[in-house]
């Protein structure tokens, strides 16, 4: 009998390629990569997709502002996300770009599949004549253009295609309520359910006339319109695995998990499932919604406030695993969290240098000193037991692992092997064998979170002989003034 592997298809959201990546993008990449690696360890066949969203008005504006040609601007921004993924050791299988021909064709196929619910109507919005752009009431500052503070936005009506949402409203409430489309954590599920129960869904405007904005995927059958950027972008989750007619599509779809930030929950728990229901495509199985990273004190992090920290400066100084560790452990998986350099440095020194790093270092050195570097190879390495990861409980799992590290460090202090070795070498050897076994097992659990570190520990303790050539796990780093 052959054992069938489970397939596991997961995606991040696709960041909007109008600026370089920030810490929030890094966190989403890391969360997804951790889940992908964990599922691979469990023996699942994993397909892990990331990408960039490259159409729409804001991108068009950003390129103009940068004085760059549109496509080269988009290429550069998209490359910066590829680079970030590489720097974070994110082991993805596919990177979708919405400017790819294959994606555009797939998005058009999705549109055609939704056609019975699509009609042409009039979209009324707030318009700045100078910008030649629409703004939402959220963007508008007391009715004025956010770019031209002296210019009042005016209501303007344009032709637009709309997608009917209300025919699917009751069904959607059912699916989310019963976890057939599982939205978690509960806070996010309840937020969406309460929105759906208390509002009648308005039809969604899903196109713009090309005369307003030409940078997008053309509406099939009408070359005077392009798709609204969200319709095009959401389609990436299916076009990336071959929608509509490549054989891989049936293999991978439905997605097992989408990971997104709380600001785009509604796009993924309302608009996306309705688009799929309309098109007769199966819904994804689950949606995990994470929170935001704020500056210390809960203040919003932003370039204009000067308190933004980019992932690059942390990566250069502390390395990928240190950043992965902090974001997974100290940004709560079910709410917003905070990030500051001071706290990051303290955590790095306490948890990584003094705890995990020191533990491995001293057990390895004692084995060299008392046992000539030899230890009894471990008989069986178990698979990681990280059941909490099914609920994205990165923080809880890491906390539990660090509790075990604490216990190990305490056990070593208490047994004082440096004294014991003078009188009873057999007992000392036994203790060291035991500790090494536990460290190896912990490193198996750490693999998904901190792949470089786990690999290094594995190299130090393999084949029954300690090998310390790869150096310390975490060098002590001086605090920057
Ligand atoms: Zn304006």
Tab-separated table of C-alpha atoms and ligand atoms in Angstrom:
chain	number	residue	atom	x	y	z
A	1	UNK	CA	0.000	0.000	0.000
A	2	UNK	CA	1.267	3.478	-0.797
A	3	UNK	CA	0.550	6.264	1.593
A	4	UNK	CA	-1.049	9.302	0.002
A	5	UNK	CA	0.496	12.626	0.966
A	6	UNK	CA	-1.821	15.410	2.051
A	7	UNK	CA	-1.580	18.473	-0.134
A	8	UNK	CA	-1.316	21.857	1.556
A	9	UNK	CA	-1.693	25.047	-0.466
A	10	UNK	CA	-1.114	28.298	1.371
A	11	UNK	CA	-0.771	31.905	0.300
A	12	UNK	CA	0.162	35.255	1.731
A	13	UNK	CA	-1.727	38.293	0.512
A	14	UNK	CA	0.055	39.971	-2.383
A	15	UNK	CA	1.529	43.283	-1.218
A	16	UNK	CA	0.797	46.362	-3.239
A	17	UNK	CA	3.980	47.159	-5.179
A	18	UNK	CA	3.818	50.933	-4.734
A	19	UNK	CA	6.540	51.123	-2.065
A	20	UNK	CA	9.329	49.053	-0.537
A	21	UNK	CA	8.422	46.367	2.019
A	22	UNK	CA	7.919	47.242	5.693
A	23	UNK	CA	8.038	45.137	8.850
A	24	UNK	CA	4.412	44.024	8.478
A	25	UNK	CA	5.207	42.431	5.120
A	26	UNK	CA	8.165	40.665	6.728
A	27	UNK	CA	5.922	39.278	9.468
A	28	UNK	CA	3.364	37.894	7.025
A	29	UNK	CA	6.107	36.238	4.957
A	30	UNK	CA	7.607	34.713	8.100
A	31	UNK	CA	4.293	33.446	9.474
A	32	UNK	CA	3.454	31.780	6.179
A	33	UNK	CA	6.934	30.320	5.780
A	34	UNK	CA	6.755	28.846	9.279
A	35	UNK	CA	3.482	27.101	8.462
A	36	UNK	CA	4.817	25.894	5.111
A	37	UNK	CA	7.938	24.437	6.723
A	38	UNK	CA	5.918	22.813	9.500
A	39	UNK	CA	3.610	21.124	6.982
A	40	UNK	CA	6.618	19.881	5.009
A	41	UNK	CA	8.010	18.400	8.227
A	42	UNK	CA	4.699	16.644	8.796
A	43	UNK	CA	5.097	15.041	5.395
A	44	UNK	CA	2.515	17.111	3.499
A	45	UNK	CA	3.017	18.098	-0.098
A	46	UNK	CA	3.158	21.883	0.189
A	47	UNK	CA	2.610	24.633	-2.350
A	48	UNK	CA	3.403	28.054	-0.922
A	49	UNK	CA	2.619	31.108	-3.005
A	50	UNK	CA	3.482	34.774	-2.531
A	51	UNK	CA	3.510	37.658	-5.024
A	52	UNK	CA	2.898	41.324	-5.761
A	53	UNK	CA	-0.196	43.294	-6.709
A	54	UNK	CA	0.884	45.538	-9.575
A	55	UNK	CA	-2.128	47.391	-10.914
A	56	UNK	CA	-4.389	50.197	-9.832
A	57	UNK	CA	-4.579	53.855	-9.137
A	58	UNK	CA	-2.234	54.150	-6.158
A	59	UNK	CA	0.522	52.424	-8.036
A	60	UNK	CA	0.025	54.671	-11.005
A	61	UNK	CA	0.334	57.689	-8.704
A	62	UNK	CA	3.430	56.335	-6.950
A	63	UNK	CA	5.235	55.763	-10.252
A	64	UNK	CA	4.385	59.278	-11.417
A	65	UNK	CA	5.613	60.718	-8.155
A	66	UNK	CA	8.885	58.808	-8.512
A	67	UNK	CA	9.138	60.062	-12.075
A	68	UNK	CA	9.583	56.503	-13.270
A	69	UNK	CA	8.268	54.625	-16.228
A	70	UNK	CA	5.418	52.474	-14.948
A	71	UNK	CA	6.599	48.978	-15.758
A	72	UNK	CA	10.183	49.548	-14.638
A	73	UNK	CA	8.899	51.062	-11.394
A	74	UNK	CA	6.735	47.996	-10.826
A	75	UNK	CA	9.622	45.666	-11.645
A	76	UNK	CA	11.859	47.365	-9.129
A	77	UNK	CA	9.238	47.307	-6.356
A	78	UNK	CA	8.355	43.676	-7.020
A	79	UNK	CA	12.054	42.731	-6.928
A	80	UNK	CA	12.374	44.315	-3.491
A	81	UNK	CA	9.762	41.855	-2.174
A	82	UNK	CA	11.546	38.926	-3.824
A	83	UNK	CA	14.746	40.137	-2.142
A	84	UNK	CA	13.063	40.440	1.249
A	85	UNK	CA	11.719	36.893	0.991
A	86	UNK	CA	15.220	35.681	0.162
A	87	UNK	CA	16.772	37.629	3.069
A	88	UNK	CA	14.223	36.184	5.494
A	89	UNK	CA	14.920	32.648	4.262
A	90	UNK	CA	11.341	32.300	3.047
A	91	UNK	CA	11.153	29.087	1.058
A	92	UNK	CA	8.246	29.802	-1.290
A	93	UNK	CA	7.249	27.759	-4.323
A	94	UNK	CA	5.793	30.490	-6.517
A	95	UNK	CA	5.860	34.259	-6.806
A	96	UNK	CA	2.861	35.622	-8.706
A	97	UNK	CA	2.955	39.014	-10.397
A	98	UNK	CA	-0.385	40.389	-11.493
A	99	UNK	CA	1.222	41.903	-14.579
A	100	UNK	CA	2.040	38.374	-15.841
A	101	UNK	CA	0.145	37.388	-18.977
A	102	UNK	CA	-1.007	34.124	-17.457
A	103	UNK	CA	-2.503	35.930	-14.492
A	104	UNK	CA	-4.310	38.458	-16.668
A	105	UNK	CA	-5.896	35.706	-18.756
A	106	UNK	CA	-6.982	33.874	-15.589
A	107	UNK	CA	-8.504	37.028	-14.096
A	108	UNK	CA	-10.462	37.534	-17.324
A	109	UNK	CA	-11.673	33.935	-17.189
A	110	UNK	CA	-12.869	34.515	-13.624
A	111	UNK	CA	-14.727	37.642	-14.757
A	112	UNK	CA	-16.464	35.677	-17.515
A	113	UNK	CA	-17.410	32.974	-15.025
A	114	UNK	CA	-19.080	35.659	-12.863
A	115	UNK	CA	-20.885	37.279	-15.795
A	116	UNK	CA	-24.420	36.330	-14.732
A	117	UNK	CA	-23.949	38.555	-11.649
A	118	UNK	CA	-22.204	41.430	-13.447
A	119	UNK	CA	-24.006	44.459	-14.905
A	120	UNK	CA	-23.058	47.928	-16.103
A	121	UNK	CA	-24.113	50.854	-13.925
A	122	UNK	CA	-22.969	54.194	-12.590
A	123	UNK	CA	-20.355	54.639	-9.908
A	124	UNK	CA	-20.451	57.864	-7.929
A	125	UNK	CA	-17.326	58.865	-6.087
A	126	UNK	CA	-15.240	61.751	-4.778
A	127	UNK	CA	-13.070	63.112	-7.552
A	128	UNK	CA	-10.139	65.559	-7.688
A	129	UNK	CA	-9.954	67.281	-11.039
A	130	UNK	CA	-6.286	68.199	-10.577
A	131	UNK	CA	-5.243	64.635	-9.727
A	132	UNK	CA	-7.767	63.205	-12.175
A	133	UNK	CA	-8.373	60.554	-9.548
A	134	UNK	CA	-11.112	59.217	-7.276
A	135	UNK	CA	-10.644	59.183	-3.524
A	136	UNK	CA	-12.608	57.344	-0.872
A	137	UNK	CA	-14.244	59.331	1.917
A	138	UNK	CA	-11.560	57.806	4.167
A	139	UNK	CA	-8.759	59.396	2.076
A	140	UNK	CA	-10.490	62.761	1.911
A	141	UNK	CA	-9.500	65.251	4.596
A	142	UNK	CA	-12.746	67.052	5.438
A	143	UNK	CA	-13.879	66.757	1.861
A	144	UNK	CA	-10.572	68.066	0.485
A	145	UNK	CA	-8.089	66.275	-1.767
A	146	UNK	CA	-5.299	64.613	0.258
A	147	UNK	CA	-2.760	65.798	-2.366
A	148	UNK	CA	-4.275	69.248	-2.996
A	149	UNK	CA	-5.407	70.489	0.418
A	150	UNK	CA	-7.033	73.588	-1.116
A	151	UNK	CA	-9.143	71.724	-3.586
A	152	UNK	CA	-12.536	70.326	-2.651
A	153	UNK	CA	-13.316	66.868	-3.954
A	154	UNK	CA	-16.426	66.760	-6.079
A	155	UNK	CA	-18.935	64.023	-6.580
A	156	UNK	CA	-18.560	62.543	-10.006
A	157	UNK	CA	-20.486	59.770	-11.695
A	158	UNK	CA	-18.753	57.362	-14.073
A	159	UNK	CA	-19.736	54.242	-15.888
A	160	UNK	CA	-18.701	51.055	-14.077
A	161	UNK	CA	-19.398	47.342	-14.009
A	162	UNK	CA	-20.803	45.986	-10.762
A	163	UNK	CA	-20.851	42.548	-9.156
A	164	UNK	CA	-24.015	41.591	-7.263
A	165	UNK	CA	-23.108	40.489	-3.754
A	166	UNK	CA	-26.457	40.231	-1.957
A	167	UNK	CA	-27.624	36.962	-3.613
A	168	UNK	CA	-24.765	35.249	-1.742
A	169	UNK	CA	-25.053	37.001	1.600
A	170	UNK	CA	-27.052	34.374	3.544
A	171	UNK	CA	-25.017	31.510	2.178
A	172	UNK	CA	-21.792	33.316	3.126
A	173	UNK	CA	-22.975	33.904	6.699
A	174	UNK	CA	-23.702	30.180	6.935
A	175	UNK	CA	-20.323	29.126	5.592
A	176	UNK	CA	-18.392	31.375	7.956
A	177	UNK	CA	-20.582	30.579	10.951
A	178	UNK	CA	-20.076	26.832	10.463
A	179	UNK	CA	-16.342	27.199	9.749
A	180	UNK	CA	-16.767	25.711	6.293
A	181	UNK	CA	-14.850	28.842	5.383
A	182	UNK	CA	-12.933	29.174	8.622
A	183	UNK	CA	-12.009	32.750	9.526
A	184	UNK	CA	-9.755	32.998	12.571
A	185	UNK	CA	-8.924	34.139	15.213
A	186	UNK	CA	-12.480	34.411	16.578
A	187	UNK	CA	-12.273	38.178	16.925
A	188	UNK	CA	-11.976	38.480	13.131
A	189	UNK	CA	-14.666	35.905	12.469
A	190	UNK	CA	-17.102	37.734	14.752
A	191	UNK	CA	-16.233	41.084	13.212
A	192	UNK	CA	-17.160	39.809	9.770
A	193	UNK	CA	-20.273	37.971	10.905
A	194	UNK	CA	-21.557	41.067	12.647
A	195	UNK	CA	-20.865	43.150	9.520
A	196	UNK	CA	-22.690	40.621	7.344
A	197	UNK	CA	-25.667	40.302	9.680
A	198	UNK	CA	-26.158	44.044	10.109
A	199	UNK	CA	-25.643	45.347	6.585
A	200	UNK	CA	-27.212	44.504	3.306
A	201	UNK	CA	-24.283	44.022	0.947
A	202	UNK	CA	-24.106	46.675	-1.745
A	203	UNK	CA	-23.058	45.678	-5.222
A	204	UNK	CA	-19.339	46.030	-5.746
A	205	UNK	CA	-17.914	48.337	-8.415
A	206	UNK	CA	-15.424	46.153	-10.280
A	207	UNK	CA	-14.207	48.262	-13.197
A	208	UNK	CA	-12.977	51.721	-14.189
A	209	UNK	CA	-13.232	53.367	-17.595
A	210	UNK	CA	-9.828	53.361	-19.284
A	211	UNK	CA	-10.206	57.103	-19.754
A	212	UNK	CA	-9.876	57.342	-15.924
A	213	UNK	CA	-7.189	54.746	-15.433
A	214	UNK	CA	-5.684	52.522	-18.078
A	215	UNK	CA	-3.273	50.579	-15.812
A	216	UNK	CA	-5.109	47.324	-15.232
A	217	UNK	CA	-6.472	44.119	-16.716
A	218	UNK	CA	-8.855	44.771	-19.564
A	219	UNK	CA	-12.473	43.766	-18.994
A	220	UNK	CA	-13.255	40.907	-21.355
A	221	UNK	CA	-15.552	42.038	-24.149
A	222	UNK	CA	-15.179	45.760	-23.374
A	223	UNK	CA	-11.878	47.390	-24.257
A	224	UNK	CA	-12.993	50.719	-22.740
A	225	UNK	CA	-12.772	49.342	-19.152
A	226	UNK	CA	-10.129	47.819	-16.899
A	227	UNK	CA	-10.866	45.713	-13.808
A	228	UNK	CA	-10.928	47.320	-10.390
A	229	UNK	CA	-7.575	46.381	-8.842
A	230	UNK	CA	-9.073	44.142	-6.144
A	231	UNK	CA	-10.959	41.957	-8.592
A	232	UNK	CA	-7.725	41.389	-10.487
A	233	UNK	CA	-5.557	40.971	-7.361
A	234	UNK	CA	-7.758	38.466	-5.510
A	235	UNK	CA	-7.785	36.261	-8.596
A	236	UNK	CA	-4.044	35.582	-8.049
A	237	UNK	CA	-4.866	32.825	-5.557
A	238	UNK	CA	-6.412	30.729	-8.339
A	239	UNK	CA	-4.469	31.955	-11.392
A	240	UNK	CA	-1.227	31.096	-9.564
A	241	UNK	CA	-2.182	27.416	-9.513
A	242	UNK	CA	-3.403	27.314	-13.111
A	243	UNK	CA	-6.991	28.574	-13.172
A	244	UNK	CA	-8.976	28.057	-15.318
A	245	UNK	CA	-7.780	25.075	-17.291
A	246	UNK	CA	-4.357	23.793	-16.249
A	247	UNK	CA	-4.351	20.378	-14.561
A	248	UNK	CA	-2.497	21.650	-11.429
A	249	UNK	CA	-5.530	23.719	-10.574
A	250	UNK	CA	-7.528	20.654	-9.566
A	251	UNK	CA	-4.582	19.347	-7.625
A	252	UNK	CA	-4.015	22.424	-5.455
A	253	UNK	CA	-7.299	24.291	-5.250
A	254	UNK	CA	-9.041	24.935	-2.861
A	255	UNK	CA	-6.363	26.750	-0.895
A	256	UNK	CA	-5.923	25.354	2.588
A	257	UNK	CA	-5.062	28.746	4.035
A	258	UNK	CA	-4.854	32.417	3.060
A	259	UNK	CA	-2.883	34.665	5.421
A	260	UNK	CA	-3.790	38.377	5.399
A	261	UNK	CA	-3.689	41.488	7.582
A	262	UNK	CA	-6.711	42.800	9.458
A	263	UNK	CA	-7.094	45.801	7.129
A	264	UNK	CA	-8.028	43.527	4.236
A	265	UNK	CA	-10.144	41.029	6.133
A	266	UNK	CA	-13.336	42.135	4.378
A	267	UNK	CA	-11.847	41.694	0.920
A	268	UNK	CA	-11.011	38.104	1.799
A	269	UNK	CA	-13.983	37.102	3.901
A	270	UNK	CA	-16.686	38.834	1.836
A	271	UNK	CA	-15.714	39.881	-1.703
A	272	UNK	CA	-13.410	36.963	-2.497
A	273	UNK	CA	-15.801	34.169	-1.438
A	274	UNK	CA	-18.678	35.881	-3.264
A	275	UNK	CA	-16.592	36.103	-6.454
A	276	UNK	CA	-15.840	32.395	-6.156
A	277	UNK	CA	-19.428	31.393	-5.427
A	278	UNK	CA	-20.582	33.442	-8.388
A	279	UNK	CA	-17.995	31.736	-10.610
A	280	UNK	CA	-18.884	28.282	-9.284
A	281	UNK	CA	-15.407	27.750	-7.819
A	282	UNK	CA	-14.921	26.006	-4.448
A	283	UNK	CA	-14.098	28.332	-1.533
A	284	UNK	CA	-10.735	28.246	0.227
A	285	UNK	CA	-10.767	26.332	3.492
A	286	UNK	CA	-9.459	28.943	5.898
A	287	UNK	CA	-8.388	32.548	6.365
A	288	UNK	CA	-5.972	33.609	9.086
A	289	UNK	CA	-6.082	37.334	9.849
A	290	UNK	CA	-3.106	38.852	11.680
A	291	UNK	CA	-2.831	42.246	13.365
A	292	UNK	CA	-0.487	45.193	12.895
A	293	UNK	CA	2.971	46.001	14.232
A	294	UNK	CA	3.047	49.298	16.077
A	295	UNK	CA	5.907	51.346	17.485
A	296	UNK	CA	6.481	51.165	21.290
A	297	UNK	CA	3.522	52.550	23.200
A	298	UNK	CA	1.107	51.326	20.549
A	299	UNK	CA	1.810	54.313	18.276
A	300	UNK	CA	1.277	53.750	14.581
A	301	UNK	CA	4.549	53.131	12.746
A	302	UNK	CA	4.952	55.385	9.728
A	303	UNK	CA	7.570	57.014	7.590
A	304	UNK	CA	6.072	60.451	8.142
A	305	UNK	CA	6.292	60.049	11.934
A	306	UNK	CA	9.931	58.977	11.573
A	307	UNK	CA	9.408	55.922	13.800
A	308	UNK	CA	9.345	53.287	11.069
A	309	UNK	CA	11.938	50.527	11.247
A	310	UNK	CA	12.606	48.662	8.031
A	311	UNK	CA	13.326	44.930	8.031
A	312	UNK	CA	16.686	45.538	6.318
A	313	UNK	CA	18.392	47.296	9.224
A	314	UNK	CA	17.463	44.463	11.608
A	315	UNK	CA	18.484	41.763	9.143
A	316	UNK	CA	21.890	43.288	8.514
A	317	UNK	CA	22.736	43.500	12.188
A	318	UNK	CA	21.024	40.505	13.763
A	319	UNK	CA	20.269	38.068	10.930
A	320	UNK	CA	17.105	36.450	9.650
A	321	UNK	CA	16.433	34.019	12.503
A	322	UNK	CA	16.555	36.720	15.171
A	323	UNK	CA	13.938	38.750	13.315
A	324	UNK	CA	11.850	35.641	12.647
A	325	UNK	CA	12.003	34.739	16.327
A	326	UNK	CA	10.956	38.164	17.567
A	327	UNK	CA	8.059	38.634	15.160
A	328	UNK	CA	6.702	35.137	15.745
A	329	UNK	CA	7.061	35.157	19.490
A	330	UNK	CA	6.443	38.754	20.577
A	331	UNK	CA	3.831	39.968	18.100
A	332	UNK	CA	0.721	38.192	19.427
A	333	UNK	CA	-0.843	36.002	16.747
A	334	UNK	CA	-4.335	37.229	17.563
A	335	UNK	CA	-3.876	40.972	18.079
A	336	UNK	CA	-1.595	43.923	17.339
A	337	UNK	CA	1.923	43.989	18.748
A	338	UNK	CA	4.833	46.377	19.220
A	339	UNK	CA	8.324	46.580	17.822
A	340	UNK	CA	11.133	48.805	19.062
A	341	UNK	CA	14.913	48.496	18.673
A	342	UNK	CA	15.575	48.677	22.397
A	343	UNK	CA	13.218	45.829	23.243
A	344	UNK	CA	14.379	43.827	20.242
A	345	UNK	CA	17.992	44.061	21.400
A	346	UNK	CA	17.068	43.019	24.955
A	347	UNK	CA	15.157	39.998	23.673
A	348	UNK	CA	17.976	39.043	21.328
A	349	UNK	CA	20.484	39.028	24.162
A	350	UNK	CA	18.276	37.315	26.758
A	351	UNK	CA	16.447	34.687	24.703
A	352	UNK	CA	18.903	33.925	21.928
A	353	UNK	CA	22.434	34.693	23.155
A	354	UNK	CA	22.090	33.867	26.866
A	355	UNK	CA	19.474	31.145	26.707
A	356	UNK	CA	19.443	29.036	23.536
A	357	UNK	CA	22.927	30.016	22.332
A	358	UNK	CA	24.588	29.504	25.684
A	359	UNK	CA	22.825	26.194	26.298
A	360	UNK	CA	24.085	24.705	23.048
A	361	UNK	CA	27.536	26.158	23.563
A	362	UNK	CA	28.080	24.793	27.052
A	363	UNK	CA	26.666	21.331	26.383
A	364	UNK	CA	28.859	21.065	23.287
A	365	UNK	CA	31.998	22.267	25.113
A	366	UNK	CA	31.455	19.942	28.076
A	367	UNK	CA	31.021	17.024	25.693
A	368	UNK	CA	34.338	17.926	24.073
A	369	UNK	CA	36.017	18.351	27.435
A	370	UNK	CA	34.694	15.292	29.299
A	371	UNK	CA	33.766	12.844	26.562
A	372	UNK	CA	36.287	13.607	23.856
A	373	UNK	CA	33.448	15.134	21.820
A	374	UNK	CA	31.583	11.842	21.574
A	375	UNK	CA	27.997	11.124	22.525
A	376	UNK	CA	25.528	8.258	22.011
A	377	UNK	CA	23.611	9.078	18.873
A	378	UNK	CA	19.951	9.616	19.442
A	379	UNK	CA	17.877	6.594	18.462
A	380	UNK	CA	14.707	8.281	17.368
A	381	UNK	CA	13.992	11.881	16.479
A	382	UNK	CA	10.299	12.549	16.686
A	383	UNK	CA	8.334	14.863	14.445
A	384	UNK	CA	7.668	18.296	15.905
A	385	UNK	CA	4.666	18.404	18.187
A	386	UNK	CA	3.306	21.836	17.463
A	387	UNK	CA	-0.439	21.327	17.489
A	388	UNK	CA	-1.047	24.988	18.305
A	389	UNK	CA	0.240	25.982	14.870
A	390	UNK	CA	-3.058	24.848	13.352
A	391	UNK	CA	-4.462	28.016	14.956
A	392	UNK	CA	-1.395	30.054	13.990
A	393	UNK	CA	-0.274	30.026	17.643
A	394	UNK	CA	3.338	30.888	16.834
A	395	UNK	CA	3.767	32.864	20.067
A	396	UNK	CA	2.366	30.099	22.289
A	397	UNK	CA	4.500	27.390	20.712
A	398	UNK	CA	7.715	29.398	21.013
A	399	UNK	CA	6.908	30.234	24.592
A	400	UNK	CA	6.529	26.526	25.330
A	401	UNK	CA	9.850	25.732	23.629
A	402	UNK	CA	11.618	28.437	25.631
A	403	UNK	CA	10.148	27.026	28.836
A	404	UNK	CA	11.844	23.730	27.977
A	405	UNK	CA	15.104	25.551	27.300
A	406	UNK	CA	14.817	27.195	30.714
A	407	UNK	CA	14.317	23.799	32.361
A	408	UNK	CA	17.328	22.371	30.576
A	409	UNK	CA	19.525	25.269	31.666
A	410	UNK	CA	18.299	24.863	35.241
A	411	UNK	CA	18.928	21.116	35.182
A	412	UNK	CA	22.519	21.730	34.067
A	413	UNK	CA	23.133	24.327	36.787
A	414	UNK	CA	21.688	22.009	39.392
A	415	UNK	CA	23.652	18.870	38.435
A	416	UNK	CA	26.958	20.750	38.232
A	417	UNK	CA	28.547	18.375	35.700
A	418	UNK	CA	31.872	20.240	36.002
A	419	UNK	CA	32.103	18.908	39.571
A	420	UNK	CA	30.558	15.522	38.839
A	421	UNK	CA	33.075	14.872	36.031
A	422	UNK	CA	35.882	14.751	38.583
A	423	UNK	CA	34.360	11.782	40.428
A	424	UNK	CA	31.930	10.025	38.091
A	425	UNK	CA	32.605	10.276	34.378
A	426	UNK	CA	30.009	7.636	33.451
A	427	UNK	CA	27.245	9.593	35.150
A	428	UNK	CA	28.445	12.805	33.484
A	429	UNK	CA	28.414	11.161	30.071
A	430	UNK	CA	24.904	9.930	30.659
A	431	UNK	CA	23.705	13.388	31.610
A	432	UNK	CA	25.302	14.960	28.539
A	433	UNK	CA	23.832	12.304	26.222
A	434	UNK	CA	20.463	13.043	27.674
A	435	UNK	CA	20.749	16.814	27.300
A	436	UNK	CA	21.997	16.502	23.738
A	437	UNK	CA	19.009	14.329	22.906
A	438	UNK	CA	16.674	16.949	24.274
A	439	UNK	CA	18.447	19.727	22.379
A	440	UNK	CA	18.183	17.752	19.137
A	441	UNK	CA	14.491	17.208	19.713
A	442	UNK	CA	13.957	20.901	20.434
A	443	UNK	CA	15.842	21.822	17.284
A	444	UNK	CA	13.388	19.684	15.300
A	445	UNK	CA	10.571	21.782	16.732
A	446	UNK	CA	12.499	24.974	15.993
A	447	UNK	CA	13.073	24.113	12.328
A	448	UNK	CA	9.908	25.782	11.069
A	449	UNK	CA	10.492	28.967	13.063
A	450	UNK	CA	14.255	29.371	12.752
A	451	UNK	CA	15.571	27.166	9.956
A	452	UNK	CA	19.207	28.413	9.983
A	453	UNK	CA	19.529	27.924	13.720
A	454	UNK	CA	17.981	24.459	13.663
A	455	UNK	CA	20.337	23.447	10.871
A	456	UNK	CA	23.334	24.761	12.812
A	457	UNK	CA	22.341	22.827	15.938
A	458	UNK	CA	21.929	19.740	13.815
A	459	UNK	CA	25.449	20.202	12.442
A	460	UNK	CA	26.910	20.604	15.933
A	461	UNK	CA	25.282	17.404	17.196
A	462	UNK	CA	25.284	14.834	14.446
A	463	UNK	CA	26.796	11.393	13.931
A	464	UNK	CA	27.709	10.970	17.574
A	465	UNK	CA	30.427	13.605	17.545
A	466	UNK	CA	30.318	17.276	18.471
A	467	UNK	CA	31.337	19.566	15.645
A	468	UNK	CA	31.755	23.186	16.703
A	469	UNK	CA	33.300	24.469	13.503
A	470	UNK	CA	30.268	26.503	12.496
A	471	UNK	CA	30.796	28.779	15.485
A	472	UNK	CA	28.370	30.328	17.916
A	473	UNK	CA	24.661	30.334	17.203
A	474	UNK	CA	24.147	33.958	18.197
A	475	UNK	CA	27.094	36.331	18.566
A	476	UNK	CA	26.827	38.882	21.317
A	477	UNK	CA	26.047	42.224	19.698
A	478	UNK	CA	26.799	45.585	21.251
A	479	UNK	CA	23.862	47.877	21.609
A	480	UNK	CA	23.795	50.719	19.112
A	481	UNK	CA	23.729	54.207	20.599
B	1	LIG	ZN1	-5.840	66.357	-5.983
